[in-house]
Amino acid sequence: MVAEPPAPVLPARCDVLVVGAGPAGSACAQWLARAGLDTLLVDQHDFPRDKTCGDGLIPDAHAALQRLGVADEVAALAEPVRHVRCVATRGGFVDVPGTLSVLPRKLLDHVLVRAAVRAGARLATPVRFEAPLLEVGGSAQRVVGARLKHGGSVHEVAARWTVLATGAAAGPLQAAGVCRRHTPSGIALRGYVHNDAMRDRIGQLQIVWHPRLKGGYGWIFPAPGGVFNIGAGLTGSHVRTRRGKGRMQDVNLRRFFEAFCEVYEPARELMATGTLQGDLKGAPLRCSLIGADWSRPGMLVTGEAAGSTYAFSGEGIGKAMETGLLAAEAIIAQHPQADGDAQARAQYEAAMCAVKPKFDLYETASHVNHRPWLTDLVVWRARRSPRILARMSGVLEETQNPGRLLSWRGLAKLMLE
């Protein structure tokens, strides 16, 4: 008989219960604890734990890490990178400069969760979210905590606020009564390959478009220690049926990954001459701040649970932390007012609405993934125009509107500049 792990110390109540200790949940918990709120952070896994992701840290992630006071700690662990190499369907490429690095989520998330604990948040793992606790009476049924499970034991924790930061899985969203779309926005498969011989050859974040990768792209990101994160993903992987239910497109994701290795020589060589560490792993994505309610009375939904990943690029680490901080700021602004529920929800919803247009721009730009031949035009013009290359760098730094390049109007203008 396998011995059950010791039960974590779960208090009967707290000011804020944060469910999920990924980038969104840990950022939120740290900010709340800094402000003096009694914060309980729970996760279904012990740390450090693996997380399927591309692991790329772009400027928005670095800015959030700076705010959270862990930028130096992350920089000491991460592989610094100076460019994103955009590889078009015919093999032409352009290197876009930016503030970039790569750090496996097993390390990054552990840094973030430790920072939350240092700030005063209490961490309990492995703990699974079962369902919200609801206030008795009243039409709105305010969330007043959660029922949590550890092994065979169930615990009820009362909380003034509950923050749901459980990632792309639909189960917790359904249990919390905030799920609007059961299917994800996209799906990806990645692996880690150790290959010292290619360390000097792949020094950029490489993103590859090709007709055989229609609907998505492949990537190779150099991680520390001669390890590479290699993967392929589909944006818009699930389509709606006439009855409104979602289903995945008729695509074999493993075959999609194999196609990437077949059409892109560096990927083929990396896999052929390197050592795969562990298995290839898949994961769903929730994008464009759609698919879930952002709040209900007593609960805020943040991070990828709220859809905090960009549809075009699949980047979500920085945006997860940003939305986690927005949730914390809304709660802090109204604490400890007894009637602050509506105001906190309104502040959070307004903040999410303020950033939603940027997500919409990347949703529009994602049409390029379904028309990969357009990347030949963008790369061809960027190689000949420093102004267009600077604009691409601005998109990476989020100082430029991606629609200026990747909308139909923007693409048409490329021919005239």
GROMACS .gro file of C-alpha atoms in nm:
model
  417
    1MET     CA    1   0.000   0.000   0.000
    2VAL     CA    2   0.135   0.342  -0.094
    3ALA     CA    3   0.146   0.583   0.200
    4GLU     CA    4  -0.055   0.899   0.150
    5PRO     CA    5   0.153   1.219   0.169
    6PRO     CA    6   0.113   1.427   0.483
    7ALA     CA    7  -0.178   1.668   0.465
    8PRO     CA    8  -0.080   2.028   0.398
    9VAL     CA    9  -0.165   2.286   0.658
   10LEU     CA   10  -0.485   2.447   0.536
   11PRO     CA   11  -0.635   2.727   0.743
   12ALA     CA   12  -1.008   2.748   0.804
   13ARG     CA   13  -1.015   3.094   0.650
   14CYS     CA   14  -0.803   3.360   0.482
   15ASP     CA   15  -0.848   3.696   0.315
   16VAL     CA   16  -0.770   3.565  -0.035
   17LEU     CA   17  -0.745   3.211  -0.165
   18VAL     CA   18  -0.543   3.189  -0.488
   19VAL     CA   19  -0.595   2.861  -0.673
   20GLY     CA   20  -0.306   2.780  -0.907
   21ALA     CA   21   0.060   2.874  -0.852
   22GLY     CA   22   0.172   2.935  -1.209
   23PRO     CA   23   0.288   3.280  -1.321
   24ALA     CA   24  -0.057   3.440  -1.280
   25GLY     CA   25  -0.135   3.289  -0.941
   26SER     CA   26   0.210   3.343  -0.792
   27ALA     CA   27   0.224   3.704  -0.915
   28CYS     CA   28  -0.119   3.770  -0.770
   29ALA     CA   29  -0.035   3.604  -0.437
   30GLN     CA   30   0.290   3.794  -0.402
   31TRP     CA   31   0.121   4.129  -0.465
   32LEU     CA   32  -0.159   4.053  -0.217
   33ALA     CA   33   0.082   3.936   0.052
   34ARG     CA   34   0.298   4.245   0.004
   35ALA     CA   35  -0.011   4.455   0.078
   36GLY     CA   36  -0.064   4.268   0.405
   37LEU     CA   37  -0.355   4.046   0.304
   38ASP     CA   38  -0.368   3.696   0.449
   39THR     CA   39  -0.312   3.500   0.129
   40LEU     CA   40  -0.328   3.124   0.078
   41LEU     CA   41  -0.176   2.995  -0.248
   42VAL     CA   42  -0.259   2.637  -0.346
   43ASP     CA   43  -0.158   2.419  -0.639
   44GLN     CA   44  -0.231   2.062  -0.742
   45HIS     CA   45   0.141   1.987  -0.781
   46ASP     CA   46   0.442   2.005  -0.553
   47PHE     CA   47   0.719   2.239  -0.666
   48PRO     CA   48   0.939   2.235  -0.862
   49ARG     CA   49   0.719   2.082  -1.129
   50ASP     CA   50   0.731   2.067  -1.507
   51LYS     CA   51   0.494   2.272  -1.723
   52THR     CA   52   0.446   2.230  -2.098
   53CYS     CA   53   0.536   2.563  -2.257
   54GLY     CA   54   0.768   2.723  -2.511
   55ASP     CA   55   0.961   2.884  -2.220
   56GLY     CA   56   1.036   3.204  -2.413
   57LEU     CA   57   1.048   3.525  -2.211
   58ILE     CA   58   0.984   3.832  -2.425
   59PRO     CA   59   0.978   4.200  -2.316
   60ASP     CA   60   0.639   4.193  -2.143
   61ALA     CA   61   0.753   3.902  -1.927
   62HIS     CA   62   1.076   4.079  -1.835
   63ALA     CA   63   0.879   4.389  -1.736
   64ALA     CA   64   0.650   4.184  -1.509
   65LEU     CA   65   0.946   4.002  -1.353
   66GLN     CA   66   1.101   4.340  -1.279
   67ARG     CA   67   0.784   4.454  -1.101
   68LEU     CA   68   0.782   4.134  -0.898
   69GLY     CA   69   1.145   4.183  -0.792
   70VAL     CA   70   1.274   3.857  -0.941
   71ALA     CA   71   1.428   3.981  -1.269
   72ASP     CA   72   1.786   3.936  -1.149
   73GLU     CA   73   1.716   3.589  -1.010
   74VAL     CA   74   1.558   3.482  -1.339
   75ALA     CA   75   1.838   3.638  -1.544
   76ALA     CA   76   2.097   3.438  -1.349
   77LEU     CA   77   1.921   3.114  -1.449
   78ALA     CA   78   1.797   3.193  -1.800
   79GLU     CA   79   1.964   3.174  -2.141
   80PRO     CA   80   1.985   3.529  -2.280
   81VAL     CA   81   1.880   3.573  -2.642
   82ARG     CA   82   1.906   3.880  -2.864
   83HIS     CA   83   1.681   3.801  -3.158
   84VAL     CA   84   1.370   3.625  -3.279
   85ARG     CA   85   1.444   3.460  -3.614
   86CYS     CA   86   1.129   3.458  -3.829
   87VAL     CA   87   1.167   3.190  -4.096
   88ALA     CA   88   0.926   3.214  -4.391
   89THR     CA   89   0.792   2.934  -4.606
   90ARG     CA   90   1.069   2.953  -4.870
   91GLY     CA   91   1.347   2.953  -4.611
   92GLY     CA   92   1.417   3.326  -4.605
   93PHE     CA   93   1.448   3.473  -4.258
   94VAL     CA   94   1.489   3.796  -4.068
   95ASP     CA   95   1.631   3.840  -3.717
   96VAL     CA   96   1.418   4.074  -3.506
   97PRO     CA   97   1.602   4.226  -3.207
   98GLY     CA   98   1.447   4.229  -2.862
   99THR     CA   99   1.493   4.179  -2.487
  100LEU     CA  100   1.460   3.801  -2.472
  101SER     CA  101   1.559   3.493  -2.276
  102VAL     CA  102   1.460   3.130  -2.225
  103LEU     CA  103   1.402   2.953  -1.894
  104PRO     CA  104   1.214   2.623  -1.850
  105ARG     CA  105   0.892   2.670  -1.659
  106LYS     CA  106   1.005   2.416  -1.401
  107LEU     CA  107   1.262   2.674  -1.290
  108LEU     CA  108   1.070   2.994  -1.364
  109ASP     CA  109   0.754   2.894  -1.179
  110HIS     CA  110   0.959   2.781  -0.879
  111VAL     CA  111   1.125   3.125  -0.866
  112LEU     CA  112   0.784   3.293  -0.875
  113VAL     CA  113   0.623   3.072  -0.612
  114ARG     CA  114   0.920   3.117  -0.377
  115ALA     CA  115   0.891   3.495  -0.418
  116ALA     CA  116   0.523   3.478  -0.321
  117VAL     CA  117   0.613   3.281  -0.007
  118ARG     CA  118   0.891   3.528   0.080
  119ALA     CA  119   0.635   3.808   0.055
  120GLY     CA  120   0.418   3.633   0.315
  121ALA     CA  121   0.180   3.412   0.116
  122ARG     CA  122   0.115   3.066   0.257
  123LEU     CA  123   0.169   2.779   0.010
  124ALA     CA  124  -0.012   2.446   0.027
  125THR     CA  125   0.055   2.161  -0.219
  126PRO     CA  126  -0.053   1.922  -0.362
  127VAL     CA  127  -0.407   2.052  -0.330
  128ARG     CA  128  -0.680   2.021  -0.593
  129PHE     CA  129  -0.967   2.267  -0.639
  130GLU     CA  130  -1.300   2.083  -0.621
  131ALA     CA  131  -1.568   2.353  -0.617
  132PRO     CA  132  -1.639   2.700  -0.485
  133LEU     CA  133  -1.813   2.753  -0.152
  134LEU     CA  134  -2.126   2.961  -0.204
  135GLU     CA  135  -2.292   3.204   0.030
  136VAL     CA  136  -2.627   3.079   0.152
  137GLY     CA  137  -2.915   3.292   0.023
  138GLY     CA  138  -2.908   3.580  -0.222
  139SER     CA  139  -2.957   3.564  -0.596
  140ALA     CA  140  -2.593   3.620  -0.693
  141GLN     CA  141  -2.457   3.324  -0.489
  142ARG     CA  142  -2.135   3.490  -0.387
  143VAL     CA  143  -1.823   3.272  -0.374
  144VAL     CA  144  -1.698   3.262  -0.015
  145GLY     CA  145  -1.409   3.018  -0.047
  146ALA     CA  146  -1.348   2.675  -0.192
  147ARG     CA  147  -1.364   2.305  -0.128
  148LEU     CA  148  -1.013   2.165  -0.170
  149LYS     CA  149  -0.893   1.807  -0.190
  150HIS     CA  150  -0.568   1.654  -0.075
  151GLY     CA  151  -0.541   1.281  -0.132
  152GLY     CA  152  -0.861   1.139   0.012
  153SER     CA  153  -0.931   1.434   0.241
  154VAL     CA  154  -1.157   1.728   0.161
  155HIS     CA  155  -1.107   2.066   0.326
  156GLU     CA  156  -1.323   2.376   0.316
  157VAL     CA  157  -1.141   2.712   0.327
  158ALA     CA  158  -1.344   3.029   0.369
  159ALA     CA  159  -1.209   3.337   0.193
  160ARG     CA  160  -1.318   3.694   0.133
  161TRP     CA  161  -1.195   3.652  -0.224
  162THR     CA  162  -1.107   3.352  -0.438
  163VAL     CA  163  -0.877   3.396  -0.741
  164LEU     CA  164  -0.892   3.122  -1.002
  165ALA     CA  165  -0.556   3.087  -1.183
  166THR     CA  166  -0.581   2.725  -1.292
  167GLY     CA  167  -0.455   2.754  -1.651
  168ALA     CA  168  -0.613   2.627  -1.971
  169ALA     CA  169  -0.792   2.320  -1.831
  170ALA     CA  170  -1.170   2.349  -1.861
  171GLY     CA  171  -1.249   2.141  -1.551
  172PRO     CA  172  -1.184   2.405  -1.282
  173LEU     CA  173  -1.364   2.671  -1.490
  174GLN     CA  174  -1.668   2.447  -1.520
  175ALA     CA  175  -1.661   2.363  -1.149
  176ALA     CA  176  -1.643   2.735  -1.067
  177GLY     CA  177  -1.935   2.820  -1.297
  178VAL     CA  178  -1.734   3.060  -1.515
  179CYS     CA  179  -1.663   2.847  -1.824
  180ARG     CA  180  -1.798   2.986  -2.153
  181ARG     CA  181  -1.606   2.761  -2.391
  182HIS     CA  182  -1.504   2.410  -2.299
  183THR     CA  183  -1.256   2.368  -2.583
  184PRO     CA  184  -0.919   2.549  -2.593
  185SER     CA  185  -0.810   2.807  -2.850
  186GLY     CA  186  -0.502   2.615  -2.958
  187ILE     CA  187  -0.280   2.322  -2.878
  188ALA     CA  188   0.094   2.261  -2.889
  189LEU     CA  189   0.349   1.981  -2.850
  190ARG     CA  190   0.702   2.033  -2.724
  191GLY     CA  191   1.010   1.849  -2.608
  192TYR     CA  192   1.356   1.920  -2.465
  193VAL     CA  193   1.658   1.808  -2.664
  194HIS     CA  194   2.017   1.823  -2.542
  195ASN     CA  195   2.258   1.895  -2.826
  196ASP     CA  196   2.587   2.067  -2.738
  197ALA     CA  197   2.702   2.057  -3.101
  198MET     CA  198   2.428   2.301  -3.205
  199ARG     CA  199   2.475   2.560  -2.930
  200ASP     CA  200   2.669   2.793  -3.159
  201ARG     CA  201   2.430   2.744  -3.450
  202ILE     CA  202   2.099   2.822  -3.282
  203GLY     CA  203   2.130   3.134  -3.074
  204GLN     CA  204   1.792   3.290  -3.146
  205LEU     CA  205   1.428   3.218  -3.077
  206GLN     CA  206   1.346   3.054  -3.410
  207ILE     CA  207   0.984   3.055  -3.532
  208VAL     CA  208   0.909   2.876  -3.858
  209TRP     CA  209   0.610   2.897  -4.093
  210HIS     CA  210   0.553   2.646  -4.374
  211PRO     CA  211   0.259   2.523  -4.586
  212ARG     CA  212   0.277   2.188  -4.408
  213LEU     CA  213   0.239   2.374  -4.079
  214LYS     CA  214  -0.069   2.563  -4.196
  215GLY     CA  215  -0.268   2.692  -3.901
  216GLY     CA  216   0.036   2.722  -3.679
  217TYR     CA  217   0.415   2.713  -3.672
  218GLY     CA  218   0.717   2.536  -3.535
  219TRP     CA  219   0.981   2.671  -3.297
  220ILE     CA  220   1.326   2.608  -3.154
  221PHE     CA  221   1.427   2.806  -2.844
  222PRO     CA  222   1.776   2.772  -2.692
  223ALA     CA  223   1.755   2.699  -2.318
  224PRO     CA  224   2.045   2.690  -2.069
  225GLY     CA  225   2.304   2.413  -2.076
  226GLY     CA  226   2.290   2.313  -2.442
  227VAL     CA  227   1.923   2.217  -2.417
  228PHE     CA  228   1.667   2.328  -2.676
  229ASN     CA  229   1.293   2.364  -2.641
  230ILE     CA  230   1.152   2.240  -2.972
  231GLY     CA  231   0.784   2.230  -3.054
  232ALA     CA  232   0.499   2.290  -3.294
  233GLY     CA  233   0.158   2.434  -3.230
  234LEU     CA  234  -0.178   2.507  -3.385
  235THR     CA  235  -0.367   2.829  -3.325
  236GLY     CA  236  -0.739   2.802  -3.378
  237SER     CA  237  -0.706   2.426  -3.332
  238HIS     CA  238  -1.068   2.378  -3.231
  239VAL     CA  239  -1.372   2.467  -3.440
  240ARG     CA  240  -1.735   2.506  -3.344
  241THR     CA  241  -2.002   2.271  -3.470
  242ARG     CA  242  -2.353   2.380  -3.563
  243ARG     CA  243  -2.471   2.297  -3.212
  244GLY     CA  244  -2.213   2.534  -3.067
  245LYS     CA  245  -1.990   2.262  -2.927
  246GLY     CA  246  -1.621   2.258  -3.004
  247ARG     CA  247  -1.415   1.987  -3.164
  248MET     CA  248  -1.052   1.966  -3.265
  249GLN     CA  249  -0.961   2.000  -3.630
  250ASP     CA  250  -0.860   1.682  -3.808
  251VAL     CA  251  -0.490   1.721  -3.731
  252ASN     CA  252  -0.255   1.473  -3.566
  253LEU     CA  253  -0.038   1.694  -3.345
  254ARG     CA  254   0.249   1.444  -3.330
  255ARG     CA  255   0.244   1.419  -3.709
  256PHE     CA  256   0.236   1.799  -3.722
  257PHE     CA  257   0.555   1.805  -3.511
  258GLU     CA  258   0.714   1.545  -3.736
  259ALA     CA  259   0.629   1.758  -4.040
  260PHE     CA  260   0.813   2.050  -3.878
  261CYS     CA  261   1.122   1.834  -3.841
  262GLU     CA  262   1.092   1.720  -4.202
  263VAL     CA  263   1.061   2.066  -4.359
  264TYR     CA  264   1.310   2.256  -4.138
  265GLU     CA  265   1.664   2.124  -4.153
  266PRO     CA  266   1.785   2.261  -3.815
  267ALA     CA  267   1.490   2.089  -3.643
  268ARG     CA  268   1.563   1.764  -3.824
  269GLU     CA  269   1.932   1.776  -3.729
  270LEU     CA  270   1.857   1.877  -3.371
  271MET     CA  271   1.635   1.573  -3.322
  272ALA     CA  272   1.861   1.334  -3.517
  273THR     CA  273   2.188   1.421  -3.340
  274GLY     CA  274   2.061   1.527  -2.998
  275THR     CA  275   1.918   1.346  -2.698
  276LEU     CA  276   1.548   1.386  -2.622
  277GLN     CA  277   1.503   1.450  -2.250
  278GLY     CA  278   1.179   1.292  -2.139
  279ASP     CA  279   0.874   1.264  -2.362
  280LEU     CA  280   0.716   1.504  -2.606
  281LYS     CA  281   0.430   1.670  -2.418
  282GLY     CA  282   0.118   1.845  -2.538
  283ALA     CA  283  -0.083   2.123  -2.380
  284PRO     CA  284  -0.391   2.331  -2.461
  285LEU     CA  285  -0.391   2.711  -2.493
  286ARG     CA  286  -0.661   2.964  -2.409
  287CYS     CA  287  -0.621   3.288  -2.601
  288SER     CA  288  -0.756   3.639  -2.656
  289LEU     CA  289  -0.926   3.680  -2.315
  290ILE     CA  290  -1.225   3.478  -2.430
  291GLY     CA  291  -1.376   3.151  -2.317
  292ALA     CA  292  -1.445   3.232  -1.952
  293ASP     CA  293  -1.612   3.494  -1.735
  294TRP     CA  294  -1.351   3.720  -1.582
  295SER     CA  295  -1.535   3.734  -1.252
  296ARG     CA  296  -1.837   3.641  -1.050
  297PRO     CA  297  -1.930   3.768  -0.700
  298GLY     CA  298  -1.641   3.679  -0.469
  299MET     CA  299  -1.419   3.538  -0.746
  300LEU     CA  300  -1.178   3.675  -1.007
  301VAL     CA  301  -1.046   3.462  -1.295
  302THR     CA  302  -0.695   3.536  -1.416
  303GLY     CA  303  -0.405   3.412  -1.625
  304GLU     CA  304  -0.465   3.151  -1.893
  305ALA     CA  305  -0.788   3.051  -1.722
  306ALA     CA  306  -0.912   3.389  -1.848
  307GLY     CA  307  -0.743   3.341  -2.188
  308SER     CA  308  -0.428   3.549  -2.133
  309THR     CA  309  -0.230   3.405  -2.426
  310TYR     CA  310  -0.177   3.591  -2.755
  311ALA     CA  311  -0.344   3.407  -3.045
  312PHE     CA  312  -0.080   3.491  -3.307
  313SER     CA  313   0.238   3.416  -3.116
  314GLY     CA  314   0.122   3.180  -2.840
  315GLU     CA  315   0.306   3.399  -2.588
  316GLY     CA  316   0.137   3.397  -2.251
  317ILE     CA  317   0.384   3.407  -1.962
  318GLY     CA  318   0.409   3.784  -1.942
  319LYS     CA  319   0.037   3.837  -1.993
  320ALA     CA  320  -0.045   3.581  -1.725
  321MET     CA  321   0.162   3.774  -1.471
  322GLU     CA  322   0.007   4.104  -1.584
  323THR     CA  323  -0.349   3.980  -1.536
  324GLY     CA  324  -0.256   3.829  -1.200
  325LEU     CA  325  -0.131   4.168  -1.087
  326LEU     CA  326  -0.450   4.334  -1.215
  327ALA     CA  327  -0.658   4.095  -1.003
  328ALA     CA  328  -0.447   4.165  -0.695
  329GLU     CA  329  -0.469   4.542  -0.745
  330ALA     CA  330  -0.849   4.528  -0.771
  331ILE     CA  331  -0.879   4.333  -0.446
  332ILE     CA  332  -0.627   4.551  -0.262
  333ALA     CA  333  -0.803   4.871  -0.370
  334GLN     CA  334  -1.129   4.765  -0.203
  335HIS     CA  335  -0.997   4.577   0.100
  336PRO     CA  336  -1.121   4.570   0.376
  337GLN     CA  337  -1.451   4.737   0.277
  338ALA     CA  338  -1.739   4.504   0.347
  339ASP     CA  339  -1.928   4.632   0.043
  340GLY     CA  340  -1.627   4.639  -0.189
  341ASP     CA  341  -1.727   4.335  -0.394
  342ALA     CA  342  -1.895   4.517  -0.679
  343GLN     CA  343  -1.624   4.784  -0.691
  344ALA     CA  344  -1.340   4.531  -0.702
  345ARG     CA  345  -1.511   4.333  -0.977
  346ALA     CA  346  -1.578   4.653  -1.171
  347GLN     CA  347  -1.214   4.762  -1.140
  348TYR     CA  348  -1.085   4.424  -1.257
  349GLU     CA  349  -1.331   4.397  -1.544
  350ALA     CA  350  -1.243   4.752  -1.655
  351ALA     CA  351  -0.871   4.670  -1.644
  352MET     CA  352  -0.924   4.358  -1.851
  353CYS     CA  353  -1.138   4.551  -2.098
  354ALA     CA  354  -0.856   4.805  -2.129
  355VAL     CA  355  -0.605   4.540  -2.239
  356LYS     CA  356  -0.850   4.338  -2.451
  357PRO     CA  357  -0.801   4.549  -2.769
  358LYS     CA  358  -0.436   4.446  -2.780
  359PHE     CA  359  -0.536   4.080  -2.762
  360ASP     CA  360  -0.784   4.145  -3.043
  361LEU     CA  361  -0.503   4.280  -3.262
  362TYR     CA  362  -0.306   3.961  -3.214
  363GLU     CA  363  -0.620   3.759  -3.284
  364THR     CA  364  -0.647   3.943  -3.615
  365ALA     CA  365  -0.277   3.891  -3.687
  366SER     CA  366  -0.316   3.516  -3.635
  367HIS     CA  367  -0.466   3.487  -3.984
  368VAL     CA  368  -0.103   3.474  -4.102
  369ASN     CA  369  -0.068   3.131  -3.941
  370HIS     CA  370  -0.342   3.007  -4.171
  371ARG     CA  371  -0.185   3.177  -4.475
  372PRO     CA  372   0.185   3.104  -4.419
  373TRP     CA  373   0.284   3.229  -4.765
  374LEU     CA  374   0.228   3.583  -4.633
  375THR     CA  375   0.540   3.545  -4.419
  376ASP     CA  376   0.748   3.545  -4.738
  377LEU     CA  377   0.625   3.896  -4.811
  378VAL     CA  378   0.690   4.026  -4.461
  379VAL     CA  379   1.039   3.874  -4.440
  380TRP     CA  380   1.131   3.990  -4.792
  381ARG     CA  381   1.036   4.350  -4.713
  382ALA     CA  382   1.193   4.349  -4.364
  383ARG     CA  383   1.528   4.234  -4.507
  384ARG     CA  384   1.527   4.538  -4.735
  385SER     CA  385   1.378   4.803  -4.505
  386PRO     CA  386   1.530   4.898  -4.168
  387ARG     CA  387   1.207   5.084  -4.094
  388ILE     CA  388   0.997   4.769  -4.132
  389LEU     CA  389   1.245   4.567  -3.926
  390ALA     CA  390   1.222   4.833  -3.654
  391ARG     CA  391   0.845   4.805  -3.672
  392MET     CA  392   0.867   4.428  -3.622
  393SER     CA  393   1.089   4.487  -3.320
  394GLY     CA  394   0.827   4.732  -3.195
  395VAL     CA  395   0.561   4.464  -3.220
  396LEU     CA  396   0.782   4.241  -3.006
  397GLU     CA  397   0.834   4.521  -2.754
  398GLU     CA  398   0.460   4.606  -2.773
  399THR     CA  399   0.527   4.962  -2.881
  400GLN     CA  400   0.385   4.896  -3.229
  401ASN     CA  401   0.045   4.775  -3.342
  402PRO     CA  402   0.081   4.431  -3.509
  403GLY     CA  403  -0.205   4.530  -3.738
  404ARG     CA  404   0.025   4.778  -3.912
  405LEU     CA  405   0.219   4.479  -4.041
  406LEU     CA  406  -0.011   4.180  -4.034
  407SER     CA  407  -0.357   4.308  -4.119
  408TRP     CA  408  -0.457   4.294  -4.485
  409ARG     CA  409  -0.421   4.672  -4.500
  410GLY     CA  410  -0.080   4.658  -4.335
  411LEU     CA  411   0.039   4.387  -4.571
  412ALA     CA  412  -0.077   4.589  -4.870
  413LYS     CA  413   0.124   4.888  -4.745
  414LEU     CA  414   0.438   4.675  -4.730
  415MET     CA  415   0.441   4.674  -5.109
  416LEU     CA  416   0.451   5.055  -5.116
  417GLU     CA  417   0.713   5.128  -4.852
   0.00000   0.00000   0.00000
